[in-house]
Coordinates of C-alpha atoms and ligand atoms in Angstrom, one line a residue:
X1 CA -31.0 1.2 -21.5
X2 CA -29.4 -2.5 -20.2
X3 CA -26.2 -2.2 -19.7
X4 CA -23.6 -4.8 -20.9
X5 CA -20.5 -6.2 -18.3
X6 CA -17.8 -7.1 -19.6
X7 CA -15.2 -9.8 -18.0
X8 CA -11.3 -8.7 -17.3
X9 CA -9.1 -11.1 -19.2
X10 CA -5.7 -10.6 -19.2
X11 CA -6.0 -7.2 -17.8
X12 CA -8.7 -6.0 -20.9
X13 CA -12.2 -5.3 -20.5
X14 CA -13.9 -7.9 -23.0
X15 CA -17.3 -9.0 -24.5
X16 CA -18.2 -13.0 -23.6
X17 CA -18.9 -16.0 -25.8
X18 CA -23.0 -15.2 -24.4
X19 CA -24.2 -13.1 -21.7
X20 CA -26.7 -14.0 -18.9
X21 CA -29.6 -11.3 -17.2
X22 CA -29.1 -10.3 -14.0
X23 CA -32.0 -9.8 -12.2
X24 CA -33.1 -8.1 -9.0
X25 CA -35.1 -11.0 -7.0
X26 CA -37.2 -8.3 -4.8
X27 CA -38.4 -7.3 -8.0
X28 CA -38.5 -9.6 -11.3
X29 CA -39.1 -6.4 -13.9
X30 CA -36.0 -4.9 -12.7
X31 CA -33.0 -6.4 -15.3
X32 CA -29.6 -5.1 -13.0
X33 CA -27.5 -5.6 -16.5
X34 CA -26.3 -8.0 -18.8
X35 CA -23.2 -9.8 -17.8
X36 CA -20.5 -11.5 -20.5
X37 CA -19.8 -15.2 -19.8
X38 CA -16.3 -15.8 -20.7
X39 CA -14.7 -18.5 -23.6
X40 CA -13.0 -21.3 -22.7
X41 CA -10.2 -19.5 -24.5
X42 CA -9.8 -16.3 -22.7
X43 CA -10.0 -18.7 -19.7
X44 CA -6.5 -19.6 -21.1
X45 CA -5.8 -16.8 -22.4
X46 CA -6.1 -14.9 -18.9
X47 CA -4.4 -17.9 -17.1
X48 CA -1.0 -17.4 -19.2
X49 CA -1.1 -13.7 -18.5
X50 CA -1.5 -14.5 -15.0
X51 CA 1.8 -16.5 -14.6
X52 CA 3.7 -13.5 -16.2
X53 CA 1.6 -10.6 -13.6
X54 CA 2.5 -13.0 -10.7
X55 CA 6.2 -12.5 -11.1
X56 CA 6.1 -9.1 -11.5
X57 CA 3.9 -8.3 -8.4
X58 CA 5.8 -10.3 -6.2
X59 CA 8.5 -8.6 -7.1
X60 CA 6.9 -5.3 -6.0
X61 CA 7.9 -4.2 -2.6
X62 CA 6.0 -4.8 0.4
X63 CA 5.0 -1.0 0.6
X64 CA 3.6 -0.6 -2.6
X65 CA 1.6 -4.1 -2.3
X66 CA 0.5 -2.3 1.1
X67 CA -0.9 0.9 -0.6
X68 CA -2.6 -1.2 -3.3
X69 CA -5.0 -3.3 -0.5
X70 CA -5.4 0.2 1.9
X71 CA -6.4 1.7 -1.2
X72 CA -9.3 -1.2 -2.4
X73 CA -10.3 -1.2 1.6
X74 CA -10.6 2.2 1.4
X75 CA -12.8 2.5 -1.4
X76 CA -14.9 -0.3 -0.5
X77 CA -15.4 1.4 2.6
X78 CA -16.3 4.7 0.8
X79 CA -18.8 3.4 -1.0
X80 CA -20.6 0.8 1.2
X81 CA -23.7 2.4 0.8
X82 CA -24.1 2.8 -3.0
X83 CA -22.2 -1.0 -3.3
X84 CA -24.7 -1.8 -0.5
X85 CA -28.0 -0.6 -2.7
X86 CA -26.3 -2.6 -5.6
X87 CA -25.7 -5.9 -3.8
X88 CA -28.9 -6.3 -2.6
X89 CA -30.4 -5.0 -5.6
X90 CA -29.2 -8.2 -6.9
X91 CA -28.9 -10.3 -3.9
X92 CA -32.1 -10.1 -2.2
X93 CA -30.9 -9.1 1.3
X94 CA -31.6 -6.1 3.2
X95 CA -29.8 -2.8 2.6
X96 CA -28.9 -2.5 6.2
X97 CA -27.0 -6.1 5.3
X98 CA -25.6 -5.2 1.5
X99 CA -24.3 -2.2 3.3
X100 CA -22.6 -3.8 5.9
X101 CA -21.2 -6.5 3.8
X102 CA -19.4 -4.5 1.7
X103 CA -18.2 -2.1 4.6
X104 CA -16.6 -5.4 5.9
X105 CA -15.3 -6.7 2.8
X106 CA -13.3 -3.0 2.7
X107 CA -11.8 -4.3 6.1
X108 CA -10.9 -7.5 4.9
X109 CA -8.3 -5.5 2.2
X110 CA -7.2 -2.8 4.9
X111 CA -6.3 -5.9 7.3
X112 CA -4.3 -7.6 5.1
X113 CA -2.6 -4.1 3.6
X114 CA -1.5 -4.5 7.1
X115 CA 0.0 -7.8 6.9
X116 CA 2.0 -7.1 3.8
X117 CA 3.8 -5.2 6.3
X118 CA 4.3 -8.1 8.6
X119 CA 5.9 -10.6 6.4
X120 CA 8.1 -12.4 9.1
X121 CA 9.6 -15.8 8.7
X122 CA 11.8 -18.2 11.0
X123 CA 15.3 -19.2 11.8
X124 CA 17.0 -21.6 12.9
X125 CA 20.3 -23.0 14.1
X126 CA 21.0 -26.4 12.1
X127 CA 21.9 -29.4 13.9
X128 CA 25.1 -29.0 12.1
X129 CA 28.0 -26.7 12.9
X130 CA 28.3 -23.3 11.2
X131 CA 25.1 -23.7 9.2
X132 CA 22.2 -21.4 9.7
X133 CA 18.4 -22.4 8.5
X134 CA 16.1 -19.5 7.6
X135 CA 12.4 -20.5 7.0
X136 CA 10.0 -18.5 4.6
X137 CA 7.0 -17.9 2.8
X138 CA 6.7 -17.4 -1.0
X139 CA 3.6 -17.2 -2.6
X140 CA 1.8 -20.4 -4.0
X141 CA 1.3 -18.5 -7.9
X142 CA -1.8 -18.2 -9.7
X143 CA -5.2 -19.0 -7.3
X144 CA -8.6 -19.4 -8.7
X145 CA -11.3 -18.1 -6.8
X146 CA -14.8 -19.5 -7.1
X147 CA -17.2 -17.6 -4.6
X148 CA -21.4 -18.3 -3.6
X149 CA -24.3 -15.4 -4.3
X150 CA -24.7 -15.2 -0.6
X151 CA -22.1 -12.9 0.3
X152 CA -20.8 -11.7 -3.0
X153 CA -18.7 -9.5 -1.8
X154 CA -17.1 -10.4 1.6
X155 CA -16.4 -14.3 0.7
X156 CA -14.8 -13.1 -2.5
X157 CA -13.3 -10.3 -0.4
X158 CA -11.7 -12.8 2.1
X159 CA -9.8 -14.6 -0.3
X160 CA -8.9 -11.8 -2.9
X161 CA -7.4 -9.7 -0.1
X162 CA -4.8 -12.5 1.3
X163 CA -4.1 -13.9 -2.5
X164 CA -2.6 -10.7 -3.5
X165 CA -1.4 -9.4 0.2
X166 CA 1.1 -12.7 -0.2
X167 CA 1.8 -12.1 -3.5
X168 CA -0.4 -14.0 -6.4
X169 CA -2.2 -13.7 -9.1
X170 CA -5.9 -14.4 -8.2
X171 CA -8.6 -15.5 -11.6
X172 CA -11.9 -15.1 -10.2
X173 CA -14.8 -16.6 -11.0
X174 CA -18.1 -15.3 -9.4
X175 CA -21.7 -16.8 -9.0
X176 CA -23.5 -16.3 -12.3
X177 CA -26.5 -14.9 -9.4
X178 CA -24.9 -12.1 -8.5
X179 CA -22.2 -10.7 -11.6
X180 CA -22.8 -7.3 -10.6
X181 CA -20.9 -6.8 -6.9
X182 CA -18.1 -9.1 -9.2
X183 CA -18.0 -6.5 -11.8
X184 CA -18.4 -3.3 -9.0
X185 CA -15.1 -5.0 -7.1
X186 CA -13.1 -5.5 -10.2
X187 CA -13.5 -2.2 -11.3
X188 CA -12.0 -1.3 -8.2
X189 CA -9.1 -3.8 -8.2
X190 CA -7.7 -3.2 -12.0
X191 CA -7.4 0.6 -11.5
X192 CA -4.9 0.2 -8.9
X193 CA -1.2 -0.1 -9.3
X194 CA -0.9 -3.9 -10.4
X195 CA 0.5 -5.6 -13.1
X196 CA -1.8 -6.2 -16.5
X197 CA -3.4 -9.2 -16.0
X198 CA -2.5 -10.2 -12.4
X199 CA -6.6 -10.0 -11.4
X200 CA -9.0 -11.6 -13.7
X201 CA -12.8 -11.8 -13.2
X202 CA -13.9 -15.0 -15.8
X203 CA -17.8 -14.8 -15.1
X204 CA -19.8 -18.0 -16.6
X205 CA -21.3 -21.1 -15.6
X206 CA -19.8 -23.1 -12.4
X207 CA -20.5 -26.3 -14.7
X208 CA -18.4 -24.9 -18.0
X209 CA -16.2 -22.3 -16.7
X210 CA -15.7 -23.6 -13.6
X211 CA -15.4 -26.5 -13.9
X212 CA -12.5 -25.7 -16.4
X213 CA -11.0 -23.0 -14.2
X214 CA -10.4 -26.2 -11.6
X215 CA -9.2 -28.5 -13.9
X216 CA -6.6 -26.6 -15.3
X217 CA -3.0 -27.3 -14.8
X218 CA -2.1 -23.6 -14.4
X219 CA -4.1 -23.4 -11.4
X220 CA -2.0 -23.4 -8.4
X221 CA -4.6 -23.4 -5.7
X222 CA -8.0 -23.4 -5.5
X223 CA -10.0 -21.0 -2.7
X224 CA -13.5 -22.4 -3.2
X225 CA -16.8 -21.3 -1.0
X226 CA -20.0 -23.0 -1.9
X227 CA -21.6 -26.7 -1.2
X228 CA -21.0 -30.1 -0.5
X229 CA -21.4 -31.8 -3.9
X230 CA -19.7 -28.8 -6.3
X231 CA -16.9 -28.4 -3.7
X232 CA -16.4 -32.6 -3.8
X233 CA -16.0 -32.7 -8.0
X234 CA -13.8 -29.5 -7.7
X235 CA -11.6 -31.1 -4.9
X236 CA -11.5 -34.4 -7.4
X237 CA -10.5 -32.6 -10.3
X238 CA -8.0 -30.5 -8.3
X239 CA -6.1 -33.5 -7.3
X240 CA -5.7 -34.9 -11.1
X241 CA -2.7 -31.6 -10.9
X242 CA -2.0 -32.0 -7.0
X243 CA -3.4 -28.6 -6.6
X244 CA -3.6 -26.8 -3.1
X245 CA -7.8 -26.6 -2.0
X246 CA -9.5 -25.3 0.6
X247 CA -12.7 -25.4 0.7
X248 CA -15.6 -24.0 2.8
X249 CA -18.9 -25.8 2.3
X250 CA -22.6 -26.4 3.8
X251 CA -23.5 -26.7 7.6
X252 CA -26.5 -27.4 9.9
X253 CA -25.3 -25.3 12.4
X254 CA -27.3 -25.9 15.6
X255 CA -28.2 -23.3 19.1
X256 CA -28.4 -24.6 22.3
X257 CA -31.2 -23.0 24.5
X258 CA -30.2 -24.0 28.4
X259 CA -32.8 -23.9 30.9
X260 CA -31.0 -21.3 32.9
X261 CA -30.8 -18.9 29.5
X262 CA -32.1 -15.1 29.6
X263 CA -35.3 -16.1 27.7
X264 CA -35.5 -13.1 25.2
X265 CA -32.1 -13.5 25.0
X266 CA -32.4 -16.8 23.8
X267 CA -35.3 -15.3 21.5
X268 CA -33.3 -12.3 20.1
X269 CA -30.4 -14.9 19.3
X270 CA -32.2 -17.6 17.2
X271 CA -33.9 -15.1 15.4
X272 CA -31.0 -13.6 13.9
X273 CA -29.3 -16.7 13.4
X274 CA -32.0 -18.6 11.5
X275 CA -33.3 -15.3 9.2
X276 CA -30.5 -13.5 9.0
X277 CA -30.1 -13.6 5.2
X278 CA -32.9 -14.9 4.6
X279 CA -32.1 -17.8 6.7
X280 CA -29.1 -18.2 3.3
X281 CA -26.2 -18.5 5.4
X282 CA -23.4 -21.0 6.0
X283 CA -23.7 -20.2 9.6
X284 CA -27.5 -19.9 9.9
X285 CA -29.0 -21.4 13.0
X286 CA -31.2 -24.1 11.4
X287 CA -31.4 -26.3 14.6
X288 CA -32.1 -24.4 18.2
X289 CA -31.9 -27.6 20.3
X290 CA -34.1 -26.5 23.2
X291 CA -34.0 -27.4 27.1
X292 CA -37.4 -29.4 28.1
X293 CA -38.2 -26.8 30.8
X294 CA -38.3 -23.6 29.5
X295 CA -39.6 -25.1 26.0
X296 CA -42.8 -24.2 25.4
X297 CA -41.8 -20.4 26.9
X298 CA -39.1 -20.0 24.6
X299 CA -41.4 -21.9 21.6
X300 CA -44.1 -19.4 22.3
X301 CA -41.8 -16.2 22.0
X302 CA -39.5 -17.3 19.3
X303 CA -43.3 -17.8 17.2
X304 CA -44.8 -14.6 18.0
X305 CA -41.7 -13.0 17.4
X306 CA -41.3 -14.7 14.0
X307 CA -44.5 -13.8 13.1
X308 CA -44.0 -10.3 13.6
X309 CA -40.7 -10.1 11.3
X310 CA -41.3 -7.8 8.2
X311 CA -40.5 -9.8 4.6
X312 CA -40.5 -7.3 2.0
X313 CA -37.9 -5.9 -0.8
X314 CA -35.0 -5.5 0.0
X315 CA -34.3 -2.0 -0.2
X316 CA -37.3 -1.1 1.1
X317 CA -37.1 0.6 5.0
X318 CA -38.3 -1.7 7.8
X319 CA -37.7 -4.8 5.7
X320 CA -35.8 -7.4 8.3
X321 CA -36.1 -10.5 5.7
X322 CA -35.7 -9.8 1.9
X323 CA -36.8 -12.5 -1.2
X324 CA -34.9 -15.9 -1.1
X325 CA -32.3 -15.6 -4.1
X326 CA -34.2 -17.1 -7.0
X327 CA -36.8 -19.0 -8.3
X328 CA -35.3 -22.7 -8.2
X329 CA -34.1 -21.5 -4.2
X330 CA -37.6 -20.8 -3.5
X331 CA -39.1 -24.1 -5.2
X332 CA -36.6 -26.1 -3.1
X333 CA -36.9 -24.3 0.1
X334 CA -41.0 -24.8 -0.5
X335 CA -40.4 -28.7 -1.3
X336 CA -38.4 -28.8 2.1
X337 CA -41.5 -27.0 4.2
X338 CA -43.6 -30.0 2.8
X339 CA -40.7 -32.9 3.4
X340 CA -41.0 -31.0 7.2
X341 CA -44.6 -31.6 7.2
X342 CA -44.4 -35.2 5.8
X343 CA -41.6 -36.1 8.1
X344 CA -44.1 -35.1 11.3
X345 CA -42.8 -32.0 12.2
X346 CA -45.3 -29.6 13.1
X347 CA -44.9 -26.5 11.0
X348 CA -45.6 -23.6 13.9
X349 CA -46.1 -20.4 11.6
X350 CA -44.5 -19.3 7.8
X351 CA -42.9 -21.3 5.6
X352 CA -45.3 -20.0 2.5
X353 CA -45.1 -18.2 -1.0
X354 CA -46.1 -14.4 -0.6
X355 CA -47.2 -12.0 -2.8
X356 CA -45.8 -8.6 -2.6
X357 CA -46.4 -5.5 -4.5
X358 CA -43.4 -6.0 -6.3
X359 CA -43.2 -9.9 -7.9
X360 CA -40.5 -11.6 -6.1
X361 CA -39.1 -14.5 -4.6
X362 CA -40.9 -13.9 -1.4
X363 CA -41.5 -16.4 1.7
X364 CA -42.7 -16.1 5.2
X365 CA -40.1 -17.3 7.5
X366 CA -40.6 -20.4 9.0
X367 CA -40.6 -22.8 12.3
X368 CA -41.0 -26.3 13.0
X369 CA -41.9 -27.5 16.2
X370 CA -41.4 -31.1 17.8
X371 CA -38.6 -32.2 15.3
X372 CA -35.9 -35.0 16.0
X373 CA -32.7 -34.8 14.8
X374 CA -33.2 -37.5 12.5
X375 CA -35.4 -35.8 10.4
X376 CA -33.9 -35.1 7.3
X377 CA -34.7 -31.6 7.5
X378 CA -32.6 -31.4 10.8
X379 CA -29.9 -33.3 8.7
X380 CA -29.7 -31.6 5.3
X381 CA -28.9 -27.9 4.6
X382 CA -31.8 -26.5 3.4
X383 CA -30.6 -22.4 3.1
X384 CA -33.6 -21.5 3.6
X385 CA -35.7 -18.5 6.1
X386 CA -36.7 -22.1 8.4
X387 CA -35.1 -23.4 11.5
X388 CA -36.2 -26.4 13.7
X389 CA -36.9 -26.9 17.0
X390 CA -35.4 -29.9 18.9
X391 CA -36.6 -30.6 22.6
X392 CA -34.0 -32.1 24.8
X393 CA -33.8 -33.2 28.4
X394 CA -30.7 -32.4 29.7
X395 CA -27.3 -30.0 28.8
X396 CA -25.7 -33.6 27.8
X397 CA -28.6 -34.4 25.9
X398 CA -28.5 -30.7 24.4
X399 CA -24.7 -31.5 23.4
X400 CA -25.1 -34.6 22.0
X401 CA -27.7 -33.7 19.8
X402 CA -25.4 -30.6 18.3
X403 CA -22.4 -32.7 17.4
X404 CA -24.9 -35.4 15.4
X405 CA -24.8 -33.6 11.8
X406 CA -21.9 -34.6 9.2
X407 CA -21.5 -31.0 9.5
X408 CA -19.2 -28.8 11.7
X409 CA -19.1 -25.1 10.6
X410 CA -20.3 -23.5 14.1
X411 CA -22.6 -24.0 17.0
X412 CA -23.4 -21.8 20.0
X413 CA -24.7 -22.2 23.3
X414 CA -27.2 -19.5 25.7
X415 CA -26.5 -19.8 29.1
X416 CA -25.7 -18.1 32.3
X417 CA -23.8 -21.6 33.7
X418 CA -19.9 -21.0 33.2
X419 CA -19.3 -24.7 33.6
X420 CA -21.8 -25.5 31.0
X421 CA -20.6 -22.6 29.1
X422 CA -16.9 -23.6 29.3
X423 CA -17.8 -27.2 28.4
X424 CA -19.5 -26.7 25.7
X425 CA -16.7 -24.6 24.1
X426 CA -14.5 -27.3 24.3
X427 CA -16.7 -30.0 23.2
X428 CA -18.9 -29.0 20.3
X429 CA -17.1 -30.6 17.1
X430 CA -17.6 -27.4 15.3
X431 CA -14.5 -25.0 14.0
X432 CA -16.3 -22.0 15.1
X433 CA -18.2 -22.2 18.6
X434 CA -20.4 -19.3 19.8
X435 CA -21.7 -18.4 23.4
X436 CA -24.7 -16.3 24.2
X437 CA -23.6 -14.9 20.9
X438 CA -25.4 -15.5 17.2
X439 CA -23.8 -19.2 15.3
X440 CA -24.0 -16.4 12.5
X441 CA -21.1 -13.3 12.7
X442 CA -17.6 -13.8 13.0
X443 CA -14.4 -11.8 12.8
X444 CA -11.8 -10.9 10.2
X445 CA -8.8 -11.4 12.2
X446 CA -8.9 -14.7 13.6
X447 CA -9.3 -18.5 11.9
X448 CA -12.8 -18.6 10.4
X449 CA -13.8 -22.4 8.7
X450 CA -14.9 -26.1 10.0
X451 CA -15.3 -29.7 10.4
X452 CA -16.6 -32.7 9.1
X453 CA -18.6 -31.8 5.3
X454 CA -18.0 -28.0 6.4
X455 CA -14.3 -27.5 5.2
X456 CA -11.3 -29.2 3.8
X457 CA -7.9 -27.6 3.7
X458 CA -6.4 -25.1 5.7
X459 CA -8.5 -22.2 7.6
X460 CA -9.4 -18.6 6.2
X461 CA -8.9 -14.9 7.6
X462 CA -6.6 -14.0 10.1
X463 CA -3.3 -15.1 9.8
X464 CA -4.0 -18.6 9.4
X465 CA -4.7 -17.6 5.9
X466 CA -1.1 -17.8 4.9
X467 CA -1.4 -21.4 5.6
X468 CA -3.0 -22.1 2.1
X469 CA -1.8 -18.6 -0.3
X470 CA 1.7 -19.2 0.6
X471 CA 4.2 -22.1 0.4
X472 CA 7.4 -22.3 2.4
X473 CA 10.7 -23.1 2.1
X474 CA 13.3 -23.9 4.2
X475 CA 17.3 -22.5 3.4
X476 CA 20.2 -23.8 4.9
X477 CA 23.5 -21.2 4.5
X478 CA 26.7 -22.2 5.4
X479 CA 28.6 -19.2 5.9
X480 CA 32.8 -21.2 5.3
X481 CA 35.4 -20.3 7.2
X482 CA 36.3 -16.6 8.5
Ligands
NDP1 P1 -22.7 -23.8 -5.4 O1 -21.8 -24.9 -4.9 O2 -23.8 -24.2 -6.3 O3 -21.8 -22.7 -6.2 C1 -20.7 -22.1 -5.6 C2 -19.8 -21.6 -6.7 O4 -19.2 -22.7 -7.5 C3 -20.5 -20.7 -7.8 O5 -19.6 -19.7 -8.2 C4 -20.8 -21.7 -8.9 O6 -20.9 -21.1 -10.1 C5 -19.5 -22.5 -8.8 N1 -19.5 -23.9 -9.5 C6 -20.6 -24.7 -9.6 N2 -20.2 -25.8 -10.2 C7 -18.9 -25.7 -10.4 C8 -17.9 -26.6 -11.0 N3 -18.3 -27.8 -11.5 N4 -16.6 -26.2 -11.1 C9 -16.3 -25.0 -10.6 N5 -17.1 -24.2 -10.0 C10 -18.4 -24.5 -9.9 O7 -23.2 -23.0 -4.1 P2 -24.2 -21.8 -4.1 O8 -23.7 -20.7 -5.0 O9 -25.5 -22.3 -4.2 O10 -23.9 -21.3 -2.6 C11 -24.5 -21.8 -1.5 C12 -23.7 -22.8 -0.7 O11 -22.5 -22.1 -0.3 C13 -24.3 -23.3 0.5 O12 -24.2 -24.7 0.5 C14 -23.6 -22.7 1.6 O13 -23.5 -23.4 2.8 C15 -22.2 -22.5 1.1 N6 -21.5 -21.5 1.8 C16 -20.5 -21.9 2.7 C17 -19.9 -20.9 3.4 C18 -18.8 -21.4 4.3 O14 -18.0 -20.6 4.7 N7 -18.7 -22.6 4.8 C19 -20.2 -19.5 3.3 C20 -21.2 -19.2 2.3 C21 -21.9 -20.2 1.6 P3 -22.4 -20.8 -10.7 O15 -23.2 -20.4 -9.5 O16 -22.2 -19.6 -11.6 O17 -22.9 -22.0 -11.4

């Protein structure tokens, strides 16, 4: 029998106006569920809530905020595997990847669990006599959350962990792609030890819901991960109530291949980076900007080994490249493989529909071969299982051609040259800069966003991420005579 999700408004499980299928894109006959899509008024009607939870939780002490996140992490961690089948179930990518998403998404919470404990501030001596200044963080209130299919799970994860580790009330609205992950992690959430209504999960359409969520005045800040033309209206529509964004957005992140690079290194590296998630990735590798001499060696491995990568459904074993995640993704991706062709790239291998046993969103992945960066598919995001590659003469060439995108999310550079190494990482206008490492795969600890049409507003993760849930404020005390 289907089973019907329900949204949490003001901390009660409840039907939608409509409901949406959910289905599994490995496998079209397989309906995950039926998932509510919320009314414009329980959108207010979990907003006001909201205001009244925040007060209370901040109000909880820093201990018992603490056990709350340890005890999500925990769970999350617990359960990676069966939250794992589910995510790709719906998702498309492989287990081995649903799995160690949600695995990572429990270490987001337990990470910040820690930081509740580490709430310091600042002081100050004034510039006046007998006063004393004492700087600290409160948080910012209620945040909405609007989070991307691709990684249901840990995106949401990053910014639901430090929204209630500092002390607000988070309303989060989810892809309408993947509802189930959304409704697996708010089960978790609402049965902790947390005020009625302080988490929310308003599932519906980014262009109704959404698009109300931003626009609403109770909104304090907005988190928002997604692309370039949905994170432009929601920053314009933010700024009609001066609310706080930050928001991370598209990229055409590019490798570096030097001539003096450990060839399957190289190999192993792009591979990863451009299909890793089904090539769906903010970080993906969709440009490997390749020295002139070792070209055609590195072209000739980088094909074969392509070739040789198992599509297939996602939770079947061996598969290294599940479906793309729906129909409309795999039209566009499709109508970028001909633009590639059109443009005069030379399409080396992939880049076409397959049939599986199962009917699904399937496609080989793909490489193009003697590219410029002008192309517009060198210039556009296309999240798609493609990457390009671009010949260059010389490391300053190589550089050159990596900082000419609008984008600025990451880059990364294979070499065994320290100097070129060292160079590179402090001249590639990216925020995140990778050497003989993936531009895919980054840490929970430290500053994770970027430059250009990548990211506006403060950084995510680490600490950094107090930057945008928090607001400070500065107290002067004058203590008076003894
Ligand atoms: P979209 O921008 O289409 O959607 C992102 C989210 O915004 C979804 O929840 C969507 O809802 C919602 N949304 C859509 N329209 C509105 C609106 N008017 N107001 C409020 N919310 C709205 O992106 P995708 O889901 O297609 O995700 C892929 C994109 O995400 C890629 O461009 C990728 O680069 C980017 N991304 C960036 C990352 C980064 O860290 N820089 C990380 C991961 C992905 P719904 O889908 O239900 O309509």
């Amino acid at each position: 029998m289907t089973e019907n999700h329900r949204n949490l408004i003001a901390g009660a499980w409840q039907t939608g106006e409509s409901e949406i299928e959910n289905r599994n894109p490995s496998d079209t006959t397989d309906l995950i569920g039926l998932y509510a899509q919320a009314s414009a008024d329980q959108l207010d009607a979990t907003l006001a809530q909201a205001r009244v939870a925040q007060a209370e939780w901040a109000a909880y002490g820093m201990e018992r905020k603490q056990a709350v996140l340890m005890a999500i992490g925990t769970e999350l961690m617990a359960r990676a595997e069966e939250l794992g089948i589910l995510l790709s179930r719906e998702e498309g990518k492989p287990f081995a990847e649903g799995r160690g998403e949600v695995y990572r998404a429990g270490q987001f919470f337990t990470y910040y669990a820690a930081e509740c404990l580490r709430q310091l501030g600042e002081n100050a001596d004034s510039v006046r006599a007998g006063v004393e200044i004492d700087v600290r963080r409160e948080p910012v209130g209620t945040v909405a959350i609007i989070s991307p299919w691709n990684f249901p799970t840990a995106t949401a994860s990053w910014k639901i962990a430090p929204a209630l580790c500092y002390g607000n009330a988070v309303i989060w609205k989810p892809a309408n792609l993947t509802p189930a992950s959304a409704v697996a992690l708010t089960e978790i959430i609402n049965r902790q030890d947390i005020p009625k209504g302080l988490f929310s999960l308003v599932m519906g359409a980014g262009s109704t819901i959404g698009q109300r969520l931003v626009e609403s005045p109770q909104v304090d800040a907005i988190s928002f991960t997604g692309s370039v033309p949905v994170g432009k209206c929601i920053a314009a529509a933010a700024i009609q109530n001066l609310t706080k964004v930050q928001m991370e957005m598209g990229s055409k992140n590019a490798l570096a291949v030097m001539d003096d690079a450990d060839l399957d290194v190289a190999v192993t590296l792009a591979l990863g980076g451009a299909f890793g998630g089904t090539g769906q990735k903010c970080t993906a590798s969709s440009r490997l900007v390749v020295h002139e001499a070792i070209h055609d060696a590195f072209v000739e491995k980088l094909v074969a080994a392509t070739k040789a990568m198992k599509v297939g459904h996602a939770l079947e074993q061996g598969t290294q490249i599940g479906p793309v995640v729906s129909a409309q993704q795999l039209a566009e991706n499709l109508e970028y493989v001909t633009l590639g062709q059109t443009e005069g790239a030379e399409l080396a291998c992939g880049g076409e529909r397959l049939q599986m046993p199962t009917d699904g969103f399937y496609m080989s992945p793909g490489v193009f071969l003697n590219t410029t960066n002008a192309m517009r598919i060198n210039r556009e995001e296309m999240f798609a299982p493609l990457t390009s590659v671009i010949k260059v003469g010389s490391y300053e060439e190589a550089l050159a051609v990596v900082n000419d995108t609008h984008f600025g999310l990451t880059s990364g550079i294979v070499t065994t040259s320290l100097a070129r190494a060292t160079h590179f990482r402090r001249n590639a206008r990216t925020g995140v800069v990778t050497v003989n490492l993936p531009t895919a795969g980054t840490d929970y600890h430290v500053p994770f966003g970027g430059r250009g049409d990548s990211s506006y507003g403060p950084r995510e993760q680490g600490k950094t991420a107090a930057e945008f849930y928090t607001t400070v404020k500065t107290a002067y005390i004058s203590a008076g005579p003894i």
